[in-house]
mmCIF file of C-alpha atoms in Angstrom:
data_model
loop_
_atom_site.group_PDB
_atom_site.id
_atom_site.type_symbol
_atom_site.label_atom_id
_atom_site.label_comp_id
_atom_site.label_asym_id
_atom_site.label_seq_id
_atom_site.Cartn_x
_atom_site.Cartn_y
_atom_site.Cartn_z
ATOM 1 C CA MET I 21 -26.936 -26.302 48.885
ATOM 2 C CA SER I 22 -24.160 -25.456 46.389
ATOM 3 C CA VAL I 23 -20.550 -26.128 47.352
ATOM 4 C CA LYS I 24 -18.184 -23.172 47.905
ATOM 5 C CA ILE I 25 -14.509 -22.815 48.804
ATOM 6 C CA GLY I 26 -14.147 -23.087 52.580
ATOM 7 C CA ASP I 27 -17.221 -25.289 53.083
ATOM 8 C CA LYS I 28 -16.842 -28.293 55.363
ATOM 9 C CA VAL I 29 -18.231 -31.357 53.583
ATOM 10 C CA ARG I 30 -18.587 -35.099 54.028
ATOM 11 C CA PHE I 31 -18.420 -37.615 51.205
ATOM 12 C CA LEU I 32 -21.746 -39.045 50.094
ATOM 13 C CA ASN I 33 -20.574 -42.475 48.936
ATOM 14 C CA ALA I 34 -17.326 -42.923 50.839
ATOM 15 C CA VAL I 35 -15.853 -42.517 54.305
ATOM 16 C CA GLY I 36 -14.362 -39.128 55.078
ATOM 17 C CA GLY I 37 -14.708 -35.431 54.445
ATOM 18 C CA GLY I 38 -12.928 -32.135 54.972
ATOM 19 C CA ILE I 39 -12.643 -28.533 53.766
ATOM 20 C CA VAL I 40 -13.157 -27.516 50.119
ATOM 21 C CA LYS I 41 -9.881 -25.842 49.066
ATOM 22 C CA ARG I 42 -10.383 -25.128 45.356
ATOM 23 C CA PHE I 43 -12.354 -25.961 42.213
ATOM 24 C CA ILE I 44 -10.435 -28.230 39.836
ATOM 25 C CA ASP I 45 -13.098 -27.729 37.154
ATOM 26 C CA LYS I 46 -16.852 -27.123 37.119
ATOM 27 C CA ASN I 47 -17.617 -30.688 38.267
ATOM 28 C CA LEU I 48 -14.665 -31.459 40.567
ATOM 29 C CA VAL I 49 -13.360 -29.936 43.804
ATOM 30 C CA SER I 50 -10.260 -30.574 45.915
ATOM 31 C CA VAL I 51 -11.080 -31.427 49.558
ATOM 32 C CA GLU I 52 -8.404 -31.204 52.282
ATOM 33 C CA GLU I 53 -8.975 -33.922 54.900
ATOM 34 C CA ASP I 54 -7.860 -33.938 58.548
ATOM 35 C CA ASP I 55 -4.489 -35.489 57.687
ATOM 36 C CA GLY I 56 -3.606 -32.589 55.381
ATOM 37 C CA PHE I 57 -3.952 -34.525 52.130
ATOM 38 C CA GLU I 58 -6.132 -33.153 49.320
ATOM 39 C CA THR I 59 -8.596 -35.462 47.580
ATOM 40 C CA PRO I 60 -10.371 -34.749 44.264
ATOM 41 C CA VAL I 61 -14.118 -35.350 44.674
ATOM 42 C CA LEU I 62 -17.106 -34.860 42.395
ATOM 43 C CA ILE I 63 -19.240 -31.930 43.575
ATOM 44 C CA ARG I 64 -22.372 -34.073 43.476
ATOM 45 C CA GLU I 65 -20.698 -36.502 45.892
ATOM 46 C CA CYS I 66 -20.207 -33.753 48.551
ATOM 47 C CA VAL I 67 -22.661 -32.891 51.311
ATOM 48 C CA VAL I 68 -22.149 -29.522 53.041
ATOM 49 C CA ILE I 69 -22.224 -29.916 56.827
ATOM 50 C CA GLU I 70 -20.786 -26.515 57.725
ATOM 51 C CA PRO I 71 -20.877 -23.562 55.298
ATOM 52 C CA ALA I 72 -17.823 -21.376 54.819
ATOM 53 C CA GLU I 73 -19.481 -18.448 56.628
ATOM 54 C CA GLY I 74 -19.343 -20.442 59.828
ATOM 55 C CA THR I 75 -23.067 -21.020 60.306
ATOM 56 C CA ILE I 76 -23.532 -24.658 61.186
ATOM 57 C CA LYS I 77 -26.412 -26.591 59.715
ATOM 58 C CA PRO I 78 -28.706 -27.928 62.447
ATOM 59 C CA ALA I 79 -28.208 -31.612 63.093
ATOM 60 C CA PRO I 80 -31.176 -33.828 62.242
ATOM 61 C CA LYS I 81 -33.320 -34.970 65.169
ATOM 62 C CA VAL I 82 -32.821 -38.565 66.334
ATOM 63 C CA THR I 83 -35.146 -40.796 68.294
ATOM 64 C CA SER I 84 -34.356 -41.590 71.918
ATOM 65 C CA ALA I 85 -33.852 -45.246 71.072
ATOM 66 C CA PRO I 86 -31.007 -45.556 68.543
ATOM 67 C CA VAL I 87 -31.627 -48.049 65.771
ATOM 68 C CA GLU I 88 -28.929 -50.608 65.069
ATOM 69 C CA PRO I 89 -27.931 -50.186 61.395
ATOM 70 C CA ARG I 90 -28.328 -53.157 59.090
ATOM 71 C CA LEU I 91 -26.739 -53.922 55.785
ATOM 72 C CA SER I 92 -28.703 -55.645 53.057
ATOM 73 C CA LYS I 93 -27.035 -58.654 51.494
ATOM 74 C CA ASP I 94 -27.253 -56.943 48.106
ATOM 75 C CA VAL I 95 -25.483 -53.785 49.258
ATOM 76 C CA THR I 96 -21.743 -53.694 48.645
ATOM 77 C CA PRO I 97 -19.589 -51.156 50.499
ATOM 78 C CA GLN I 98 -18.340 -48.273 48.347
ATOM 79 C CA PRO I 99 -14.574 -48.251 47.702
ATOM 80 C CA GLU I 100 -12.726 -45.583 49.644
ATOM 81 C CA ILE I 101 -11.481 -42.725 47.487
ATOM 82 C CA LYS I 102 -7.741 -42.875 47.080
ATOM 83 C CA LYS I 103 -6.034 -39.925 48.726
ATOM 84 C CA GLU I 104 -3.728 -37.863 46.590
ATOM 85 C CA LYS I 105 -0.740 -36.101 48.027
ATOM 86 C CA LYS I 106 -0.585 -32.415 47.183
ATOM 87 C CA PRO I 107 1.599 -32.255 44.048
ATOM 88 C CA GLU I 108 4.976 -30.606 44.253
ATOM 89 C CA ILE I 109 5.239 -27.312 42.373
ATOM 90 C CA VAL I 110 7.507 -27.714 39.329
ATOM 91 C CA GLU I 111 9.057 -24.378 38.394
ATOM 92 C CA THR I 112 10.376 -23.327 34.981
ATOM 93 C CA PRO I 113 12.919 -20.591 34.112
ATOM 94 C CA GLU I 114 10.387 -18.671 32.012
ATOM 95 C CA GLY I 115 7.831 -18.992 34.812
ATOM 96 C CA GLU I 116 9.739 -16.444 36.908
ATOM 97 C CA GLN I 117 7.964 -13.797 34.841
ATOM 98 C CA LEU I 118 4.205 -13.501 35.254
ATOM 99 C CA SER I 119 2.018 -14.439 32.292
ATOM 100 C CA VAL I 120 -1.707 -14.525 32.989
ATOM 101 C CA MET I 121 -4.547 -14.986 30.477
ATOM 102 C CA LEU I 122 -8.344 -14.874 30.575
ATOM 103 C CA ALA I 123 -9.823 -17.600 28.342
ATOM 104 C CA PHE I 124 -13.320 -18.369 27.029
ATOM 105 C CA LEU I 125 -14.318 -21.720 25.478
ATOM 106 C CA PRO I 126 -17.662 -22.572 23.821
ATOM 107 C CA ASN I 127 -19.189 -25.827 25.033
ATOM 108 C CA GLN I 128 -20.777 -26.377 21.608
ATOM 109 C CA PRO I 129 -18.502 -24.760 19.002
ATOM 110 C CA LYS I 130 -20.733 -25.837 16.111
ATOM 111 C CA SER I 131 -23.749 -24.089 17.633
ATOM 112 C CA LEU I 132 -22.541 -20.659 18.778
ATOM 113 C CA GLN I 133 -26.056 -19.243 18.793
ATOM 114 C CA ASN I 134 -27.201 -21.658 21.516
ATOM 115 C CA THR I 135 -24.065 -22.705 23.375
ATOM 116 C CA THR I 136 -22.899 -21.797 26.853
ATOM 117 C CA PHE I 137 -19.307 -20.734 27.539
ATOM 118 C CA ASP I 138 -16.703 -21.691 30.140
ATOM 119 C CA CYS I 139 -14.413 -19.040 31.593
ATOM 120 C CA TYR I 140 -10.890 -19.967 32.764
ATOM 121 C CA LEU I 141 -7.949 -18.072 34.182
ATOM 122 C CA VAL I 142 -4.537 -19.338 33.022
ATOM 123 C CA ASN I 143 -1.607 -18.858 35.419
ATOM 124 C CA ASP I 144 1.501 -19.513 33.289
ATOM 125 C CA SER I 145 4.034 -18.705 36.032
ATOM 126 C CA ASN I 146 5.815 -20.096 39.100
ATOM 127 C CA TYR I 147 3.747 -17.915 41.443
ATOM 128 C CA TYR I 148 0.570 -18.422 43.413
ATOM 129 C CA LEU I 149 -2.052 -15.818 42.528
ATOM 130 C CA PHE I 150 -4.667 -14.471 44.913
ATOM 131 C CA VAL I 151 -7.261 -13.432 42.321
ATOM 132 C CA ASN I 152 -10.470 -11.427 42.103
ATOM 133 C CA TYR I 153 -12.421 -11.523 38.806
ATOM 134 C CA MET I 154 -15.116 -8.847 38.411
ATOM 135 C CA ASN I 155 -17.542 -7.281 35.964
ATOM 136 C CA LYS I 156 -18.748 -3.679 35.925
ATOM 137 C CA SER I 157 -22.399 -2.885 36.567
ATOM 138 C CA GLY I 158 -23.115 0.832 36.263
ATOM 139 C CA ASN I 159 -20.536 2.597 38.431
ATOM 140 C CA LEU I 160 -19.969 -0.440 40.671
ATOM 141 C CA TRP I 161 -18.268 -3.821 40.321
ATOM 142 C CA ASN I 162 -19.508 -7.373 40.966
ATOM 143 C CA SER I 163 -17.086 -10.091 42.050
ATOM 144 C CA ARG I 164 -17.672 -13.216 39.938
ATOM 145 C CA TYR I 165 -14.796 -15.344 41.292
ATOM 146 C CA SER I 166 -12.118 -15.018 43.949
ATOM 147 C CA GLY I 167 -9.556 -17.443 45.297
ATOM 148 C CA VAL I 168 -5.987 -18.718 45.126
ATOM 149 C CA ILE I 169 -4.667 -20.171 41.866
ATOM 150 C CA GLU I 170 -1.622 -22.444 42.009
ATOM 151 C CA PRO I 171 1.432 -22.008 39.741
ATOM 152 C CA ASN I 172 1.399 -23.274 36.141
ATOM 153 C CA ILE I 173 -2.275 -24.192 36.096
ATOM 154 C CA LYS I 174 -5.537 -23.126 34.481
ATOM 155 C CA ILE I 175 -8.626 -22.930 36.669
ATOM 156 C CA PHE I 176 -12.334 -22.938 35.819
ATOM 157 C CA MET I 177 -14.110 -19.819 37.135
ATOM 158 C CA GLU I 178 -17.652 -19.887 35.734
ATOM 159 C CA GLU I 179 -20.061 -21.036 33.041
ATOM 160 C CA PHE I 180 -22.363 -18.473 31.426
ATOM 161 C CA SER I 181 -24.857 -18.178 28.567
ATOM 162 C CA LYS I 182 -25.438 -15.659 25.778
ATOM 163 C CA GLU I 183 -27.885 -13.821 28.052
ATOM 164 C CA ASP I 184 -24.946 -12.963 30.356
ATOM 165 C CA LEU I 185 -22.746 -11.423 27.642
ATOM 166 C CA ASN I 186 -23.946 -7.864 28.273
ATOM 167 C CA ASP I 187 -22.546 -8.131 31.812
ATOM 168 C CA LEU I 188 -19.096 -9.018 30.448
ATOM 169 C CA GLU I 189 -18.410 -5.977 28.283
ATOM 170 C CA ARG I 190 -16.231 -4.527 31.054
ATOM 171 C CA VAL I 191 -14.291 -6.953 33.255
ATOM 172 C CA CYS I 192 -11.383 -6.529 35.629
ATOM 173 C CA ILE I 193 -8.770 -8.962 36.935
ATOM 174 C CA GLN I 194 -6.902 -8.089 40.128
ATOM 175 C CA PHE I 195 -4.286 -10.290 41.760
ATOM 176 C CA ILE I 196 -1.335 -10.470 44.133
ATOM 177 C CA ALA I 197 1.509 -12.892 43.290
ATOM 178 C CA TYR I 198 3.572 -14.803 45.869
ATOM 179 C CA LYS I 199 5.359 -18.103 46.575
ATOM 180 C CA GLU I 200 4.890 -20.468 49.502
ATOM 181 C CA ASN I 201 7.679 -21.623 51.846
ATOM 182 C CA LYS I 202 10.505 -20.121 49.778
ATOM 183 C CA PRO I 203 12.032 -16.729 48.950
ATOM 184 C CA PHE I 204 10.873 -14.999 45.767
ATOM 185 C CA ARG I 205 11.096 -11.764 43.811
ATOM 186 C CA VAL I 206 8.285 -9.344 44.654
ATOM 187 C CA LYS I 207 5.853 -8.682 41.819
ATOM 188 C CA ASN I 208 3.684 -5.590 41.593
ATOM 189 C CA PRO I 209 -0.016 -6.180 42.348
ATOM 190 C CA ALA I 210 -1.995 -6.082 39.094
ATOM 191 C CA SER I 211 -5.367 -4.546 38.280
ATOM 192 C CA VAL I 212 -6.204 -4.864 34.585
ATOM 193 C CA GLU I 213 -9.522 -3.687 33.184
ATOM 194 C CA LEU I 214 -10.625 -5.055 29.806
ATOM 195 C CA LYS I 215 -13.256 -3.923 27.339
ATOM 196 C CA ILE I 216 -14.469 -7.144 25.708
ATOM 197 C CA ASP I 217 -16.038 -7.050 22.263
ATOM 198 C CA THR I 218 -18.906 -9.476 22.890
ATOM 199 C CA VAL I 219 -19.576 -9.733 19.138
ATOM 200 C CA LYS I 220 -16.564 -12.083 18.985
ATOM 201 C CA PHE I 221 -18.568 -14.719 20.854
ATOM 202 C CA TYR I 222 -20.808 -15.016 17.778
ATOM 203 C CA LYS I 223 -17.895 -15.580 15.360
ATOM 204 C CA LEU I 224 -16.299 -19.010 15.131
ATOM 205 C CA HIS I 225 -12.988 -17.611 13.839
ATOM 206 C CA SER I 226 -12.572 -15.687 17.109
ATOM 207 C CA PHE I 227 -11.793 -18.991 18.844
ATOM 208 C CA ARG I 228 -8.312 -20.160 17.857
ATOM 209 C CA GLU I 229 -5.712 -22.817 18.532
ATOM 210 C CA ASN I 230 -3.603 -22.065 21.583
ATOM 211 C CA ASP I 231 -0.948 -23.481 23.917
ATOM 212 C CA TYR I 232 -3.234 -24.016 26.910
ATOM 213 C CA PHE I 233 -6.303 -25.960 25.746
ATOM 214 C CA ASP I 234 -6.928 -28.837 23.371
ATOM 215 C CA GLU I 235 -9.988 -26.898 22.178
ATOM 216 C CA GLU I 236 -9.965 -23.592 20.328
ATOM 217 C CA ALA I 237 -10.384 -20.643 22.707
ATOM 218 C CA LEU I 238 -10.804 -16.875 22.813
ATOM 219 C CA ILE I 239 -7.879 -15.644 24.911
ATOM 220 C CA PHE I 240 -7.229 -12.182 26.365
ATOM 221 C CA PRO I 241 -3.760 -11.471 27.825
ATOM 222 C CA ILE I 242 -3.867 -9.925 31.311
ATOM 223 C CA VAL I 243 -0.138 -9.821 32.096
ATOM 224 C CA LYS I 244 2.649 -10.859 29.735
ATOM 225 C CA ASN I 245 6.256 -11.173 30.915
ATOM 226 C CA ASP I 246 5.479 -9.150 34.059
ATOM 227 C CA ILE I 247 3.925 -6.302 32.026
ATOM 228 C CA PRO I 248 0.167 -5.738 32.523
ATOM 229 C CA GLU I 249 -1.966 -5.088 29.463
ATOM 230 C CA LYS I 250 -3.039 -1.496 28.975
ATOM 231 C CA THR I 251 -6.075 -0.663 31.064
ATOM 232 C CA PHE I 252 -8.985 0.526 28.940
ATOM 233 C CA HIS I 253 -9.659 4.186 29.610
ATOM 234 C CA ILE I 254 -10.453 7.480 27.924
ATOM 235 C CA ASP I 255 -7.986 10.286 28.524
ATOM 236 C CA PRO I 256 -10.225 13.240 29.513
ATOM 237 C CA LYS I 257 -7.523 15.787 28.621
ATOM 238 C CA ALA I 258 -7.094 14.318 25.144
ATOM 239 C CA LEU I 259 -10.879 14.289 24.680
ATOM 240 C CA GLU I 260 -11.142 17.936 25.772
ATOM 241 C CA ARG I 261 -8.292 18.930 23.442
ATOM 242 C CA ALA I 262 -9.947 17.182 20.478
ATOM 243 C CA MET I 263 -13.284 18.878 21.204
ATOM 244 C CA LYS I 264 -11.639 22.318 21.310
ATOM 245 C CA GLU I 265 -9.864 21.661 18.007
ATOM 246 C CA LYS I 266 -13.124 20.540 16.405
ATOM 247 C CA GLN I 267 -14.955 23.590 17.754
ATOM 248 C CA ALA I 268 -12.223 25.911 16.489
ATOM 249 C CA ALA I 269 -12.412 24.278 13.063
ATOM 250 C CA GLU I 270 -16.198 24.761 12.906
ATOM 251 C CA ASN I 271 -16.037 28.424 14.061
ATOM 252 C CA PRO I 272 -12.841 29.911 12.614
ATOM 253 C CA ARG I 273 -12.046 33.505 13.598
ATOM 254 C CA GLN I 274 -11.271 35.931 10.797
ATOM 255 C CA HIS I 275 -7.997 37.887 11.036
ATOM 256 C CA PRO I 276 -7.689 39.739 7.717
ATOM 257 C CA ASP I 277 -4.537 41.598 8.726
ATOM 258 C CA ARG I 278 -2.731 38.556 10.023
ATOM 259 C CA LYS I 279 -0.790 36.287 7.709
ATOM 260 C CA LYS I 280 -1.704 32.654 7.909
ATOM 261 C CA GLU I 281 1.025 30.562 9.441
ATOM 262 C CA PRO I 282 1.647 27.175 7.881
ATOM 263 C CA SER I 283 -0.134 24.390 9.776
ATOM 264 C CA GLN I 284 2.006 21.851 11.563
ATOM 265 C CA VAL I 285 1.984 18.462 9.867
ATOM 266 C CA ILE I 286 0.154 15.844 11.940
ATOM 267 C CA GLU I 287 1.244 12.198 11.834
ATOM 268 C CA VAL I 288 -1.197 9.334 12.407
ATOM 269 C CA ASP I 289 0.247 5.818 12.615
ATOM 270 C CA LEU I 290 -2.325 3.310 11.343
ATOM 271 C CA HIS I 291 -0.287 0.187 12.088
ATOM 272 C CA ALA I 292 -2.549 -2.254 13.935
ATOM 273 C CA THR I 293 -0.001 -2.776 16.701
ATOM 274 C CA GLU I 294 -0.086 0.967 17.444
ATOM 275 C CA LEU I 295 -3.893 1.225 17.491
ATOM 276 C CA LEU I 296 -4.788 -1.966 19.364
ATOM 277 C CA ASP I 297 -3.567 -3.466 22.619
ATOM 278 C CA THR I 298 -3.993 -6.992 21.255
ATOM 279 C CA LEU I 299 -4.902 -8.579 17.917
ATOM 280 C CA THR I 300 -6.131 -11.812 19.544
ATOM 281 C CA GLY I 301 -9.353 -13.044 17.959
ATOM 282 C CA MET I 302 -9.337 -10.468 15.142
ATOM 283 C CA SER I 303 -9.327 -11.373 11.464
ATOM 284 C CA ASN I 304 -7.534 -9.326 8.787
ATOM 285 C CA ALA I 305 -10.903 -7.878 7.772
ATOM 286 C CA ASP I 306 -11.631 -6.810 11.383
ATOM 287 C CA ILE I 307 -8.248 -5.072 11.629
ATOM 288 C CA LEU I 308 -8.658 -3.273 8.276
ATOM 289 C CA HIS I 309 -12.134 -2.063 9.295
ATOM 290 C CA TYR I 310 -10.731 -0.658 12.547
ATOM 291 C CA GLN I 311 -7.850 1.097 10.729
ATOM 292 C CA LEU I 312 -10.257 2.768 8.274
ATOM 293 C CA GLU I 313 -12.440 3.917 11.167
ATOM 294 C CA LYS I 314 -9.430 5.712 12.690
ATOM 295 C CA PHE I 315 -8.612 7.222 9.283
ATOM 296 C CA ASN I 316 -12.141 8.637 8.897
ATOM 297 C CA GLU I 317 -12.295 9.796 12.534
ATOM 298 C CA THR I 318 -9.086 11.797 12.047
ATOM 299 C CA LEU I 319 -10.336 13.541 8.903
ATOM 300 C CA ALA I 320 -13.659 14.299 10.607
ATOM 301 C CA ALA I 321 -11.846 15.894 13.566
ATOM 302 C CA PHE I 322 -10.007 18.312 11.242
ATOM 303 C CA GLN I 323 -12.883 18.955 8.858
ATOM 304 C CA GLY I 324 -12.967 22.671 7.974
ATOM 305 C CA LYS I 325 -9.367 23.304 9.031
ATOM 306 C CA LYS I 326 -8.219 24.309 5.560
ATOM 307 C CA GLY I 327 -4.598 23.772 4.694
ATOM 308 C CA GLN I 328 -4.004 21.232 7.484
ATOM 309 C CA LYS I 329 -1.674 18.465 6.374
ATOM 310 C CA ILE I 330 -2.007 14.982 7.845
ATOM 311 C CA VAL I 331 0.392 12.116 7.141
ATOM 312 C CA PHE I 332 -1.179 8.670 7.519
ATOM 313 C CA ILE I 333 1.500 6.014 8.094
ATOM 314 C CA HIS I 334 0.209 2.703 6.749
ATOM 315 C CA GLY I 335 3.420 0.825 5.915
ATOM 316 C CA LYS I 336 4.303 -0.781 2.625
ATOM 317 C CA GLY I 337 3.168 -4.356 3.332
ATOM 318 C CA ASP I 338 1.005 -5.870 0.614
ATOM 319 C CA GLY I 339 -0.666 -2.520 -0.113
ATOM 320 C CA VAL I 340 -4.174 -3.464 1.081
ATOM 321 C CA LEU I 341 -4.477 -0.635 3.619
ATOM 322 C CA ARG I 342 -2.969 1.942 1.219
ATOM 323 C CA LYS I 343 -5.437 0.969 -1.517
ATOM 324 C CA ALA I 344 -8.354 1.156 0.926
ATOM 325 C CA ILE I 345 -7.270 4.667 2.031
ATOM 326 C CA LEU I 346 -7.005 5.867 -1.586
ATOM 327 C CA ASP I 347 -10.481 4.469 -2.320
ATOM 328 C CA GLU I 348 -11.870 6.412 0.660
ATOM 329 C CA LEU I 349 -10.191 9.635 -0.516
ATOM 330 C CA LYS I 350 -11.457 9.264 -4.086
ATOM 331 C CA THR I 351 -15.066 8.591 -3.021
ATOM 332 C CA LYS I 352 -15.665 10.452 0.273
ATOM 333 C CA TYR I 353 -13.080 13.252 0.146
ATOM 334 C CA LYS I 354 -12.943 14.277 -3.522
ATOM 335 C CA GLY I 355 -12.069 17.884 -2.650
ATOM 336 C CA TYR I 356 -9.005 16.965 -0.580
ATOM 337 C CA TYR I 357 -5.486 16.958 -2.006
ATOM 338 C CA PHE I 358 -3.404 13.839 -1.371
ATOM 339 C CA GLN I 359 -0.087 12.361 -2.466
ATOM 340 C CA ASP I 360 2.636 9.980 -1.288
ATOM 341 C CA ALA I 361 4.385 11.408 1.756
ATOM 342 C CA SER I 362 8.098 12.214 1.725
ATOM 343 C CA PHE I 363 10.034 9.161 0.612
ATOM 344 C CA ARG I 364 13.047 10.389 2.581
ATOM 345 C CA GLU I 365 11.047 10.358 5.850
ATOM 346 C CA TYR I 366 8.536 7.555 5.327
ATOM 347 C CA GLY I 367 9.761 5.443 2.432
ATOM 348 C CA TYR I 368 6.776 4.233 0.405
ATOM 349 C CA GLY I 369 4.686 3.597 3.516
ATOM 350 C CA ALA I 370 2.725 6.860 4.048
ATOM 351 C CA THR I 371 0.121 9.089 2.375
ATOM 352 C CA MET I 372 -0.129 12.840 2.942
ATOM 353 C CA VAL I 373 -3.613 14.432 2.897
ATOM 354 C CA GLN I 374 -4.261 18.195 2.855
ATOM 355 C CA ILE I 375 -7.648 19.488 4.054
ATOM 356 C CA ARG I 376 -9.413 21.819 1.583
#
């Protein structure tokens, strides 16, 4: 029987037992004994005697005549596991703001095609978190881990293989923050849904140096300085508006007696920080590819709307994005007019395109 939080266990090779309070990592649990102390114990050294649900395992049958136990001369008693007092929570000034991250680490970084991955939640704050970690399956959600995470700690939640990646494309972290035995500032409950690009698990450069692990990791911010990351969603009103504009462009009405009014100039900011919630795990090539996709999507949405002017703000920088945009215009949109946008308004960091 596997060990779960809340199970009552006894130690296999030592005297004692208690209630499983939390997972320290995938091989180690913390067991609270009758005296209130917590003891770290290997999972394989625990025997479940009463599951967390409250159903008690039937006791083994014994013979009517009890047998006096004997010890072989070669058997030496196992040393009793040293009890550890529950550590005192050390708070930091910056820990008064919530910072929570979801982290993935490959167990064999040099063999990404065959490795399994460990999933951790990092609580970089002075608060306890009551957490639920879920993945979306159809229109419903599956809980993959739930429990209490102590302040300023990272906790192992699960190990999974490449076959499980399809289940992790949409995940959600929900939690409530609080402190024990002391007053604290109330934090808003968080529910952050992430769309994870599972292709990153096949790219070694996606896993980077970080402040929380000795190994390189793929890290997704959940909450940073009390501010939750943007929840992934599609705005139905914006989608409907874009569809109507596209339909109007494909089926323009003729008004021969009406003078054409000048089209309003549309601005599209292609800075990566405006398009993406986070740049974690993305290379410069990944970012450039995403920016060009948005550029082409915008021109496709206004295809046929003659005279429409669109200003693409790309910044001055080292000129890589500007050059890539000009290459696209010269090869894919030869009939369109384009020039540098107004220097007075945009400096040298924007290109104006007119649909023809």
